[in-house]
Amino acid sequence: RWLAAGRASRRLVLVVVFVALLLDNMLLTVVVPIVPTFLYTTEYEGANNSVVPARSEPAPPDLKAPPFSSMFSYFDNTTVTVSGSASAMELANETESSRLSQPPSSSPPATSNCPEGEEFLAKENVRVGLLFASKALVQLVVNPSVGLLTNRIGYHIPMFIGFIIMFVSTVMFAFSGTYTLLFIARALQGIGSSFSSVAGLGMLASVYTDDFERGNAMGVALGGLALGVLIGAPFGSVMYEFVGKSSPFLVLAFLALLDGALQLCILQPSKICPESTRGTPVFTLLRDPYILVAAGALCFSNMGVAMLEPTLPIWMMQTMCSPKWQLGMAFLPASISYLIGTNLFGILANKMGRWLCSLIGMAAVGISLLCVPLAKNIYGLIGPNGGLGFAIGMVDSSMMPIMGYLVDLRHTSVYGNVYAIADVAFCMGFAIGPSTGGAIVRAIGFPWLMVIIGVLNIAYAPLCWYLRNPPAKEEKIVSL
């Protein structure tokens, strides 16, 4: 009876999607503070320790005196034979006194947390950016296929496939010790994430048919995404610092098993539930200018935080000499404010107008990004990162329901393909951002990277005005 009631409950479906997005985004961000320091430790320091021999203390001057020498004693006017230790000590004392009498040529170097190897860190910006972008690039390619698959077999089986792939990826992260294996694990996560996010958001849109209820449900589901981002980076940095690299991934693998058990009980992943009507093709949806404007807002707003993920920890290592635990904690204000923003504007956006909420959000994203390079320490990042997370929460909680609303208004009410497009937009931000961000930082520096993406968001914001009152499908659809 409990299982039958649970399978009929919309709230339990929302819980399943919430947990799936939570784990996906915890794994997305838990690697952010771990990978740069792990690669620096294993590749730069490991190579230097193996090539350059350990610096040994210079040998002391030859203090060896003759084994025996004569010394005249004025106390009893006799000559005694002594070992050379006394004269050796005298010579040592003379050497020490002469060393102290000389003025110091330079003061000893102060102890610093700043890592060495500026050239290695500059190259690592690009490599870490590519590693982070691999997940989004793979997800970008797989998303359209998952959208078609959900139209044919329903949402339940793809959700469970996503869980299995995510579990394998998490275990790979735990035991990978090289850049290549980490790259493969990250790419595999992209496949699992594609199945989970497209099927999960499509399932929510099909279960919550009322526009207002759908907006609230999407806000709660995106709260799971926000909570994953919130917990991931600080959790990863603290566990890596005090327990070890594998520990955060093993905890996530255990939580993924619990999510799989929940899906088995609630979703019945062996059940094929094709959509009763044929959904609008992806290419038809991509020709809709209103869907493109909404997708662009999702892409550019998330591209800002995607560029920060690989570049901010390395910039903090270079300019602030930050320890490992601070590299993840820097993202904490953004995560907390994103969690608040998605839950708050999941309700408010419908009242104030989702187009206006997203317009203000994109402008605030740009201003926050422009303020990031002004920080001199981790406390200076609290304001810009907090504003960034809150603004992205405004955009995401407005645009996800708009995607479903545009399909209802202008196309067939089947949601797999439109949420595949939404996820593609999200992934394009997380693919272009890290891959180009590292190269831009290497070419012109981190502050200019923030200026470029900040101005881009501010310039795009006015386009959200076109979503104010989109025409229905009976009217003539504007073509690009």
Tab-separated table of C-alpha atoms in Angstrom:
chain	number	residue	atom	x	y	z
A	1	ARG	CA	0.000	0.000	0.000
A	2	TRP	CA	2.811	2.397	0.884
A	3	LEU	CA	4.587	1.726	-2.422
A	4	ALA	CA	1.368	2.109	-4.399
A	5	ALA	CA	0.615	5.405	-2.684
A	6	GLY	CA	4.209	6.548	-3.196
A	7	ARG	CA	4.124	5.784	-6.916
A	8	ALA	CA	0.975	7.879	-7.248
A	9	SER	CA	2.416	10.775	-5.233
A	10	ARG	CA	3.757	13.799	-7.102
A	11	ARG	CA	5.756	14.858	-4.044
A	12	LEU	CA	7.770	11.632	-3.960
A	13	VAL	CA	8.565	12.073	-7.654
A	14	LEU	CA	9.809	15.557	-6.736
A	15	VAL	CA	11.944	14.025	-3.943
A	16	VAL	CA	13.529	11.544	-6.374
A	17	VAL	CA	14.396	14.308	-8.862
A	18	PHE	CA	15.657	16.530	-6.014
A	19	VAL	CA	18.041	13.817	-4.751
A	20	ALA	CA	19.267	12.969	-8.278
A	21	LEU	CA	20.105	16.629	-9.017
A	22	LEU	CA	21.683	16.994	-5.570
A	23	LEU	CA	24.126	14.106	-6.127
A	24	ASP	CA	24.910	15.123	-9.696
A	25	ASN	CA	25.874	18.640	-8.665
A	26	MET	CA	27.733	17.533	-5.551
A	27	LEU	CA	29.940	15.437	-7.825
A	28	LEU	CA	30.120	18.378	-10.251
A	29	THR	CA	31.572	20.739	-7.644
A	30	VAL	CA	33.363	18.427	-5.201
A	31	VAL	CA	36.235	18.139	-7.694
A	32	VAL	CA	36.660	21.933	-8.017
A	33	PRO	CA	39.023	22.380	-5.018
A	34	ILE	CA	40.532	18.888	-5.301
A	35	VAL	CA	41.746	18.634	-8.901
A	36	PRO	CA	44.031	21.739	-9.096
A	37	THR	CA	45.873	20.938	-5.858
A	38	PHE	CA	45.936	17.183	-6.557
A	39	LEU	CA	47.511	17.688	-10.002
A	40	TYR	CA	49.972	20.235	-8.590
A	41	THR	CA	50.995	17.831	-5.820
A	42	THR	CA	51.275	14.705	-7.981
A	43	GLU	CA	52.748	16.201	-11.161
A	44	TYR	CA	54.740	19.336	-10.306
A	45	GLU	CA	56.013	18.490	-6.826
A	46	GLY	CA	56.311	14.782	-7.654
A	47	ALA	CA	58.373	15.499	-10.779
A	48	ASN	CA	60.622	17.946	-8.959
A	49	ASN	CA	61.211	15.561	-6.079
A	50	SER	CA	62.151	12.758	-8.431
A	51	VAL	CA	64.399	14.834	-10.734
A	52	VAL	CA	66.045	17.220	-8.296
A	53	PRO	CA	67.856	15.455	-5.469
A	54	ALA	CA	66.989	16.493	-1.985
A	55	ARG	CA	69.002	19.507	-0.883
A	56	SER	CA	71.510	18.404	1.665
A	57	GLU	CA	73.114	20.588	4.254
A	58	PRO	CA	76.585	21.745	3.268
A	59	ALA	CA	79.289	19.710	4.887
A	60	PRO	CA	80.892	21.475	7.817
A	61	PRO	CA	84.504	22.497	7.437
A	62	ASP	CA	87.060	19.891	8.286
A	63	LEU	CA	87.203	20.131	12.015
A	64	LYS	CA	89.251	17.034	12.381
A	65	ALA	CA	92.280	17.646	14.558
A	66	PRO	CA	95.205	15.346	15.132
A	67	PRO	CA	94.141	12.443	17.288
A	68	PHE	CA	96.635	13.441	19.997
A	69	SER	CA	98.304	16.729	20.901
A	70	SER	CA	100.344	18.132	23.754
A	71	MET	CA	99.106	20.836	26.114
A	72	PHE	CA	101.184	22.556	28.826
A	73	SER	CA	99.424	22.997	32.138
A	74	TYR	CA	100.374	26.111	34.120
A	75	PHE	CA	98.645	24.698	37.173
A	76	ASP	CA	101.246	22.056	37.930
A	77	ASN	CA	103.907	22.870	35.243
A	78	THR	CA	103.426	19.575	33.401
A	79	THR	CA	102.752	18.606	29.808
A	80	VAL	CA	99.786	16.313	29.162
A	81	THR	CA	98.653	14.529	25.979
A	82	VAL	CA	94.994	15.117	25.012
A	83	SER	CA	92.771	14.026	22.135
A	84	GLY	CA	91.966	16.397	19.270
A	85	SER	CA	88.382	17.133	20.452
A	86	ALA	CA	89.408	20.218	22.403
A	87	SER	CA	91.172	21.831	19.492
A	88	ALA	CA	88.301	20.825	17.246
A	89	MET	CA	85.884	22.588	19.556
A	90	GLU	CA	88.094	25.672	19.591
A	91	LEU	CA	88.175	25.671	15.794
A	92	ALA	CA	84.425	25.281	15.677
A	93	ASN	CA	84.003	28.160	18.102
A	94	GLU	CA	86.317	30.331	16.002
A	95	THR	CA	84.380	29.433	12.867
A	96	GLU	CA	81.067	30.254	14.564
A	97	SER	CA	82.403	33.529	15.970
A	98	SER	CA	83.745	34.579	12.572
A	99	ARG	CA	80.406	33.676	11.003
A	100	LEU	CA	78.540	35.775	13.566
A	101	SER	CA	80.936	38.697	13.181
A	102	GLN	CA	80.165	38.930	9.438
A	103	PRO	CA	77.058	40.970	8.577
A	104	PRO	CA	74.278	38.828	7.084
A	105	SER	CA	74.191	39.179	3.335
A	106	SER	CA	70.436	38.549	3.126
A	107	SER	CA	67.675	37.635	5.516
A	108	PRO	CA	66.375	34.067	5.354
A	109	PRO	CA	63.343	33.626	3.116
A	110	ALA	CA	60.026	33.933	4.898
A	111	THR	CA	57.825	30.876	5.034
A	112	SER	CA	54.950	31.197	2.552
A	113	ASN	CA	51.967	29.143	1.454
A	114	CYS	CA	52.350	30.400	-2.122
A	115	PRO	CA	53.039	27.524	-4.509
A	116	GLU	CA	56.076	27.563	-6.759
A	117	GLY	CA	56.022	26.940	-10.489
A	118	GLU	CA	54.228	29.917	-12.052
A	119	GLU	CA	54.596	28.421	-15.538
A	120	PHE	CA	53.115	25.099	-14.412
A	121	LEU	CA	50.124	26.863	-12.826
A	122	ALA	CA	49.560	28.887	-15.992
A	123	LYS	CA	49.446	25.680	-18.056
A	124	GLU	CA	47.298	24.000	-15.415
A	125	ASN	CA	44.590	26.642	-15.970
A	126	VAL	CA	44.073	25.214	-19.453
A	127	ARG	CA	44.296	21.535	-18.454
A	128	VAL	CA	41.950	21.877	-15.490
A	129	GLY	CA	39.552	23.903	-17.631
A	130	LEU	CA	39.453	21.161	-20.268
A	131	LEU	CA	38.930	18.495	-17.619
A	132	PHE	CA	35.992	20.388	-16.100
A	133	ALA	CA	34.546	21.141	-19.556
A	134	SER	CA	34.674	17.486	-20.674
A	135	LYS	CA	31.586	16.665	-18.602
A	136	ALA	CA	29.523	19.408	-20.207
A	137	LEU	CA	30.825	18.654	-23.715
A	138	VAL	CA	29.804	14.993	-23.464
A	139	GLN	CA	26.469	15.979	-21.914
A	140	LEU	CA	25.940	18.401	-24.798
A	141	VAL	CA	26.320	15.601	-27.340
A	142	VAL	CA	24.186	13.043	-25.456
A	143	ASN	CA	21.261	15.334	-24.469
A	144	PRO	CA	19.304	15.297	-27.770
A	145	SER	CA	19.408	11.483	-27.861
A	146	VAL	CA	18.113	11.307	-24.284
A	147	GLY	CA	15.274	13.696	-25.191
A	148	LEU	CA	14.205	11.377	-28.037
A	149	LEU	CA	14.570	8.329	-25.790
A	150	THR	CA	12.280	9.790	-23.118
A	151	ASN	CA	9.592	10.396	-25.771
A	152	ARG	CA	9.727	6.715	-26.741
A	153	ILE	CA	10.131	4.847	-23.436
A	154	GLY	CA	9.211	7.418	-20.783
A	155	TYR	CA	11.265	9.018	-18.036
A	156	HIS	CA	11.699	6.192	-15.501
A	157	ILE	CA	14.248	3.963	-17.250
A	158	PRO	CA	16.539	6.861	-18.328
A	159	MET	CA	16.540	8.133	-14.731
A	160	PHE	CA	17.771	4.748	-13.483
A	161	ILE	CA	20.384	4.484	-16.258
A	162	GLY	CA	21.645	7.885	-15.133
A	163	PHE	CA	22.016	6.619	-11.549
A	164	ILE	CA	24.086	3.592	-12.646
A	165	ILE	CA	26.472	5.685	-14.763
A	166	MET	CA	26.839	8.307	-12.018
A	167	PHE	CA	27.740	5.611	-9.493
A	168	VAL	CA	30.460	4.185	-11.781
A	169	SER	CA	31.837	7.683	-12.412
A	170	THR	CA	31.970	8.465	-8.678
A	171	VAL	CA	33.914	5.271	-7.910
A	172	MET	CA	36.335	6.075	-10.761
A	173	PHE	CA	36.990	9.527	-9.289
A	174	ALA	CA	37.782	7.951	-5.925
A	175	PHE	CA	40.526	5.702	-7.287
A	176	SER	CA	41.901	7.701	-10.239
A	177	GLY	CA	45.461	8.886	-9.761
A	178	THR	CA	46.286	10.390	-13.168
A	179	TYR	CA	44.942	13.220	-15.308
A	180	THR	CA	43.752	10.776	-18.004
A	181	LEU	CA	41.648	8.690	-15.620
A	182	LEU	CA	40.172	11.812	-14.035
A	183	PHE	CA	39.278	13.057	-17.531
A	184	ILE	CA	37.500	9.762	-18.362
A	185	ALA	CA	35.594	9.816	-15.053
A	186	ARG	CA	34.481	13.406	-15.688
A	187	ALA	CA	33.315	12.583	-19.226
A	188	LEU	CA	31.412	9.547	-17.931
A	189	GLN	CA	29.704	11.787	-15.382
A	190	GLY	CA	28.424	13.870	-18.322
A	191	ILE	CA	26.571	10.874	-19.755
A	192	GLY	CA	24.959	10.044	-16.403
A	193	SER	CA	24.084	13.661	-15.761
A	194	SER	CA	22.376	13.922	-19.151
A	195	PHE	CA	20.089	10.980	-18.381
A	196	SER	CA	19.283	12.216	-14.865
A	197	SER	CA	18.627	15.885	-15.598
A	198	VAL	CA	16.668	15.586	-18.871
A	199	ALA	CA	14.505	12.720	-17.590
A	200	GLY	CA	14.046	14.321	-14.152
A	201	LEU	CA	12.979	17.774	-15.381
A	202	GLY	CA	10.767	16.266	-18.077
A	203	MET	CA	9.101	14.022	-15.498
A	204	LEU	CA	8.385	17.011	-13.258
A	205	ALA	CA	6.897	19.005	-16.134
A	206	SER	CA	4.607	16.102	-17.075
A	207	VAL	CA	3.486	15.515	-13.475
A	208	TYR	CA	2.927	19.188	-12.565
A	209	THR	CA	0.676	20.428	-15.396
A	210	ASP	CA	-0.425	23.716	-13.798
A	211	ASP	CA	2.008	26.535	-14.639
A	212	PHE	CA	2.117	27.970	-11.102
A	213	GLU	CA	2.622	24.531	-9.476
A	214	ARG	CA	5.226	23.675	-12.063
A	215	GLY	CA	7.158	26.835	-11.251
A	216	ASN	CA	7.160	25.954	-7.536
A	217	ALA	CA	8.210	22.342	-8.239
A	218	MET	CA	11.022	23.477	-10.538
A	219	GLY	CA	12.176	25.871	-7.810
A	220	VAL	CA	12.345	22.994	-5.307
A	221	ALA	CA	14.155	20.717	-7.789
A	222	LEU	CA	16.647	23.453	-8.603
A	223	GLY	CA	17.062	23.806	-4.845
A	224	GLY	CA	18.494	20.272	-4.967
A	225	LEU	CA	20.868	21.432	-7.682
A	226	ALA	CA	21.770	24.443	-5.534
A	227	LEU	CA	22.261	22.339	-2.411
A	228	GLY	CA	24.604	20.051	-4.343
A	229	VAL	CA	26.628	23.047	-5.490
A	230	LEU	CA	26.498	24.431	-1.936
A	231	ILE	CA	27.781	21.288	-0.230
A	232	GLY	CA	30.133	20.033	-2.951
A	233	ALA	CA	33.090	22.422	-3.003
A	234	PRO	CA	33.423	23.018	0.786
A	235	PHE	CA	32.820	19.328	1.509
A	236	GLY	CA	35.453	18.299	-1.039
A	237	SER	CA	38.088	20.754	0.184
A	238	VAL	CA	37.677	19.856	3.880
A	239	MET	CA	37.624	16.085	3.261
A	240	TYR	CA	40.631	16.290	0.919
A	241	GLU	CA	42.613	18.370	3.430
A	242	PHE	CA	41.947	16.220	6.498
A	243	VAL	CA	40.942	12.713	5.279
A	244	GLY	CA	42.242	12.164	1.754
A	245	LYS	CA	41.324	12.391	-1.927
A	246	SER	CA	39.144	9.274	-2.114
A	247	SER	CA	36.981	10.018	0.935
A	248	PRO	CA	34.488	12.550	-0.525
A	249	PHE	CA	33.867	10.370	-3.586
A	250	LEU	CA	33.253	7.246	-1.498
A	251	VAL	CA	30.669	9.150	0.566
A	252	LEU	CA	28.955	10.268	-2.658
A	253	ALA	CA	28.989	6.699	-3.998
A	254	PHE	CA	27.167	5.534	-0.863
A	255	LEU	CA	24.570	8.304	-1.242
A	256	ALA	CA	24.129	7.335	-4.910
A	257	LEU	CA	23.269	3.779	-3.831
A	258	LEU	CA	20.552	5.169	-1.559
A	259	ASP	CA	19.191	7.193	-4.482
A	260	GLY	CA	19.130	4.045	-6.627
A	261	ALA	CA	17.136	2.197	-3.960
A	262	LEU	CA	14.674	5.127	-3.817
A	263	GLN	CA	14.235	5.033	-7.592
A	264	LEU	CA	13.634	1.274	-7.554
A	265	CYS	CA	10.862	1.710	-4.991
A	266	ILE	CA	9.147	4.798	-6.413
A	267	LEU	CA	9.739	4.953	-10.179
A	268	GLN	CA	9.588	1.270	-11.259
A	269	PRO	CA	12.445	1.645	-13.781
A	270	SER	CA	11.468	-1.580	-15.606
A	271	LYS	CA	8.202	0.009	-16.720
A	272	ILE	CA	8.058	1.504	-20.233
A	273	CYS	CA	5.736	4.531	-20.376
A	274	PRO	CA	5.942	6.168	-23.807
A	275	GLU	CA	4.324	9.563	-24.328
A	276	SER	CA	0.786	9.353	-25.729
A	277	THR	CA	1.471	12.114	-28.261
A	278	ARG	CA	4.509	12.695	-30.420
A	279	GLY	CA	6.648	15.538	-29.159
A	280	THR	CA	7.788	18.487	-31.230
A	281	PRO	CA	11.133	17.679	-32.926
A	282	VAL	CA	14.253	19.244	-31.431
A	283	PHE	CA	15.103	21.160	-34.615
A	284	THR	CA	11.636	22.709	-34.724
A	285	LEU	CA	12.061	23.873	-31.132
A	286	LEU	CA	15.511	25.262	-31.960
A	287	ARG	CA	13.961	27.437	-34.665
A	288	ASP	CA	11.682	29.072	-32.090
A	289	PRO	CA	13.294	32.448	-31.204
A	290	TYR	CA	11.662	32.602	-27.770
A	291	ILE	CA	13.092	29.223	-26.760
A	292	LEU	CA	16.493	30.383	-28.055
A	293	VAL	CA	16.348	33.573	-25.956
A	294	ALA	CA	15.499	31.538	-22.829
A	295	ALA	CA	18.244	29.014	-23.600
A	296	GLY	CA	20.768	31.834	-24.136
A	297	ALA	CA	19.939	33.328	-20.743
A	298	LEU	CA	20.596	29.954	-19.093
A	299	CYS	CA	23.856	29.553	-21.013
A	300	PHE	CA	25.436	32.960	-20.373
A	301	SER	CA	24.380	33.304	-16.730
A	302	ASN	CA	25.860	29.903	-15.836
A	303	MET	CA	28.962	30.487	-17.974
A	304	GLY	CA	30.181	33.000	-15.384
A	305	VAL	CA	30.338	30.513	-12.523
A	306	ALA	CA	31.629	27.858	-14.945
A	307	MET	CA	34.615	30.093	-15.745
A	308	LEU	CA	35.238	30.654	-12.049
A	309	GLU	CA	35.427	26.941	-11.190
A	310	PRO	CA	38.825	26.129	-12.764
A	311	THR	CA	40.366	29.616	-12.632
A	312	LEU	CA	39.390	31.030	-9.213
A	313	PRO	CA	41.210	28.357	-7.106
A	314	ILE	CA	44.428	28.794	-9.117
A	315	TRP	CA	44.126	32.612	-8.947
A	316	MET	CA	43.669	32.320	-5.161
A	317	MET	CA	46.756	30.081	-4.938
A	318	GLN	CA	48.812	32.645	-6.867
A	319	THR	CA	47.587	35.951	-5.380
A	320	MET	CA	46.227	35.076	-1.918
A	321	CYS	CA	48.455	32.054	-1.101
A	322	SER	CA	45.290	30.283	0.056
A	323	PRO	CA	45.456	26.872	1.780
A	324	LYS	CA	43.506	23.940	0.332
A	325	TRP	CA	40.409	24.287	2.505
A	326	GLN	CA	39.857	27.900	1.405
A	327	LEU	CA	39.727	26.957	-2.287
A	328	GLY	CA	36.370	25.250	-1.797
A	329	MET	CA	35.073	27.622	0.871
A	330	ALA	CA	35.317	30.510	-1.614
A	331	PHE	CA	32.294	29.054	-3.445
A	332	LEU	CA	30.213	28.742	-0.266
A	333	PRO	CA	28.590	32.243	-0.447
A	334	ALA	CA	27.571	31.627	-4.078
A	335	SER	CA	26.045	28.268	-3.193
A	336	ILE	CA	24.100	29.537	-0.171
A	337	SER	CA	22.713	32.526	-2.059
A	338	TYR	CA	21.833	30.302	-5.068
A	339	LEU	CA	19.865	28.022	-2.754
A	340	ILE	CA	17.996	31.041	-1.348
A	341	GLY	CA	17.448	32.562	-4.788
A	342	THR	CA	15.990	29.457	-6.458
A	343	ASN	CA	13.537	28.782	-3.618
A	344	LEU	CA	12.552	32.431	-3.198
A	345	PHE	CA	12.067	33.256	-6.869
A	346	GLY	CA	10.429	29.928	-7.684
A	347	ILE	CA	7.374	31.614	-6.093
A	348	LEU	CA	8.087	35.329	-6.623
A	349	ALA	CA	9.067	35.097	-10.305
A	350	ASN	CA	5.515	34.169	-11.309
A	351	LYS	CA	4.153	37.260	-9.516
A	352	MET	CA	6.700	39.824	-10.680
A	353	GLY	CA	7.035	38.388	-14.168
A	354	ARG	CA	9.590	35.735	-15.048
A	355	TRP	CA	11.019	37.815	-17.900
A	356	LEU	CA	11.708	40.730	-15.510
A	357	CYS	CA	13.206	38.403	-12.885
A	358	SER	CA	15.626	36.926	-15.435
A	359	LEU	CA	16.511	40.378	-16.843
A	360	ILE	CA	17.442	41.715	-13.395
A	361	GLY	CA	19.252	38.465	-12.605
A	362	MET	CA	21.488	38.614	-15.693
A	363	ALA	CA	22.410	42.244	-15.004
A	364	ALA	CA	23.281	41.299	-11.393
A	365	VAL	CA	25.395	38.355	-12.656
A	366	GLY	CA	27.455	40.748	-14.771
A	367	ILE	CA	27.988	43.266	-11.951
A	368	SER	CA	29.004	40.517	-9.496
A	369	LEU	CA	31.550	39.078	-11.928
A	370	LEU	CA	33.109	42.515	-12.447
A	371	CYS	CA	33.626	42.778	-8.665
A	372	VAL	CA	35.367	39.394	-8.209
A	373	PRO	CA	38.933	40.532	-9.181
A	374	LEU	CA	38.743	43.391	-6.654
A	375	ALA	CA	39.009	40.906	-3.752
A	376	LYS	CA	42.342	40.824	-1.914
A	377	ASN	CA	41.563	37.813	0.320
A	378	ILE	CA	38.885	35.169	0.779
A	379	TYR	CA	36.694	37.576	2.773
A	380	GLY	CA	36.621	39.959	-0.164
A	381	LEU	CA	35.047	37.202	-2.291
A	382	ILE	CA	31.989	36.850	-0.024
A	383	GLY	CA	30.059	39.786	-1.522
A	384	PRO	CA	30.706	39.158	-5.258
A	385	ASN	CA	30.224	35.390	-5.023
A	386	GLY	CA	27.097	35.788	-2.896
A	387	GLY	CA	25.595	38.214	-5.395
A	388	LEU	CA	26.560	35.908	-8.271
A	389	GLY	CA	24.812	32.874	-6.758
A	390	PHE	CA	21.650	34.836	-5.911
A	391	ALA	CA	21.461	36.286	-9.429
A	392	ILE	CA	21.957	32.902	-11.141
A	393	GLY	CA	19.207	31.526	-8.882
A	394	MET	CA	16.892	34.262	-10.189
A	395	VAL	CA	17.646	33.340	-13.810
A	396	ASP	CA	17.421	29.541	-13.416
A	397	SER	CA	14.188	29.550	-11.378
A	398	SER	CA	12.589	31.796	-14.027
A	399	MET	CA	13.851	30.150	-17.200
A	400	MET	CA	13.177	26.490	-16.377
A	401	PRO	CA	9.383	27.024	-15.980
A	402	ILE	CA	9.377	29.351	-19.016
A	403	MET	CA	10.735	26.477	-21.127
A	404	GLY	CA	7.745	24.292	-20.199
A	405	TYR	CA	5.343	27.234	-20.633
A	406	LEU	CA	6.662	28.013	-24.140
A	407	VAL	CA	6.123	24.404	-25.221
A	408	ASP	CA	2.567	24.463	-23.848
A	409	LEU	CA	1.871	27.789	-25.561
A	410	ARG	CA	3.486	27.265	-28.939
A	411	HIS	CA	4.138	23.530	-29.448
A	412	THR	CA	3.020	20.053	-28.298
A	413	SER	CA	3.019	19.574	-24.510
A	414	VAL	CA	5.724	16.903	-24.453
A	415	TYR	CA	8.708	18.072	-22.425
A	416	GLY	CA	11.639	15.726	-23.052
A	417	ASN	CA	13.030	17.664	-26.014
A	418	VAL	CA	12.611	21.154	-24.582
A	419	TYR	CA	14.373	20.206	-21.341
A	420	ALA	CA	17.075	18.541	-23.413
A	421	ILE	CA	17.558	21.979	-25.038
A	422	ALA	CA	17.552	23.647	-21.604
A	423	ASP	CA	20.182	21.180	-20.417
A	424	VAL	CA	22.177	21.726	-23.624
A	425	ALA	CA	22.175	25.475	-22.890
A	426	PHE	CA	23.277	24.824	-19.330
A	427	CYS	CA	26.013	22.491	-20.588
A	428	MET	CA	27.215	24.921	-23.231
A	429	GLY	CA	27.883	27.382	-20.430
A	430	PHE	CA	29.823	24.750	-18.506
A	431	ALA	CA	31.643	23.572	-21.653
A	432	ILE	CA	32.635	26.901	-23.203
A	433	GLY	CA	33.322	28.539	-19.828
A	434	PRO	CA	36.078	26.299	-18.400
A	435	SER	CA	37.657	25.412	-21.765
A	436	THR	CA	38.010	29.027	-22.935
A	437	GLY	CA	38.411	30.553	-19.466
A	438	GLY	CA	41.726	28.831	-18.808
A	439	ALA	CA	43.129	29.932	-22.166
A	440	ILE	CA	41.943	33.533	-21.667
A	441	VAL	CA	43.513	33.658	-18.188
A	442	ARG	CA	46.803	32.449	-19.599
A	443	ALA	CA	46.684	35.041	-22.397
A	444	ILE	CA	45.430	38.215	-20.673
A	445	GLY	CA	44.895	37.364	-16.997
A	446	PHE	CA	42.068	36.511	-14.609
A	447	PRO	CA	40.684	40.085	-14.106
A	448	TRP	CA	40.130	40.568	-17.841
A	449	LEU	CA	38.318	37.226	-18.038
A	450	MET	CA	35.827	38.489	-15.438
A	451	VAL	CA	35.387	41.760	-17.340
A	452	ILE	CA	34.605	39.917	-20.599
A	453	ILE	CA	31.988	37.548	-19.182
A	454	GLY	CA	30.493	40.243	-16.932
A	455	VAL	CA	29.949	42.679	-19.828
A	456	LEU	CA	28.530	39.821	-21.940
A	457	ASN	CA	25.851	39.092	-19.315
A	458	ILE	CA	24.900	42.770	-18.952
A	459	ALA	CA	24.637	43.132	-22.748
A	460	TYR	CA	22.410	40.025	-23.069
A	461	ALA	CA	20.005	40.979	-20.262
A	462	PRO	CA	17.690	43.260	-22.357
A	463	LEU	CA	16.816	40.318	-24.655
A	464	CYS	CA	14.765	38.822	-21.802
A	465	TRP	CA	12.196	41.554	-22.520
A	466	TYR	CA	11.061	39.505	-25.554
A	467	LEU	CA	9.776	36.795	-23.169
A	468	ARG	CA	7.326	39.251	-21.613
A	469	ASN	CA	4.353	38.188	-23.742
A	470	PRO	CA	5.232	35.479	-26.309
A	471	PRO	CA	2.502	34.769	-28.905
A	472	ALA	CA	0.515	31.540	-28.796
A	473	LYS	CA	0.914	28.795	-31.408
A	474	GLU	CA	-2.208	29.875	-33.300
A	475	GLU	CA	-0.483	33.103	-34.215
A	476	LYS	CA	2.313	33.414	-36.738
A	477	ILE	CA	5.627	32.206	-35.282
A	478	VAL	CA	8.423	34.686	-35.817
A	479	SER	CA	11.319	33.055	-37.663
A	480	LEU	CA	14.922	33.896	-37.262
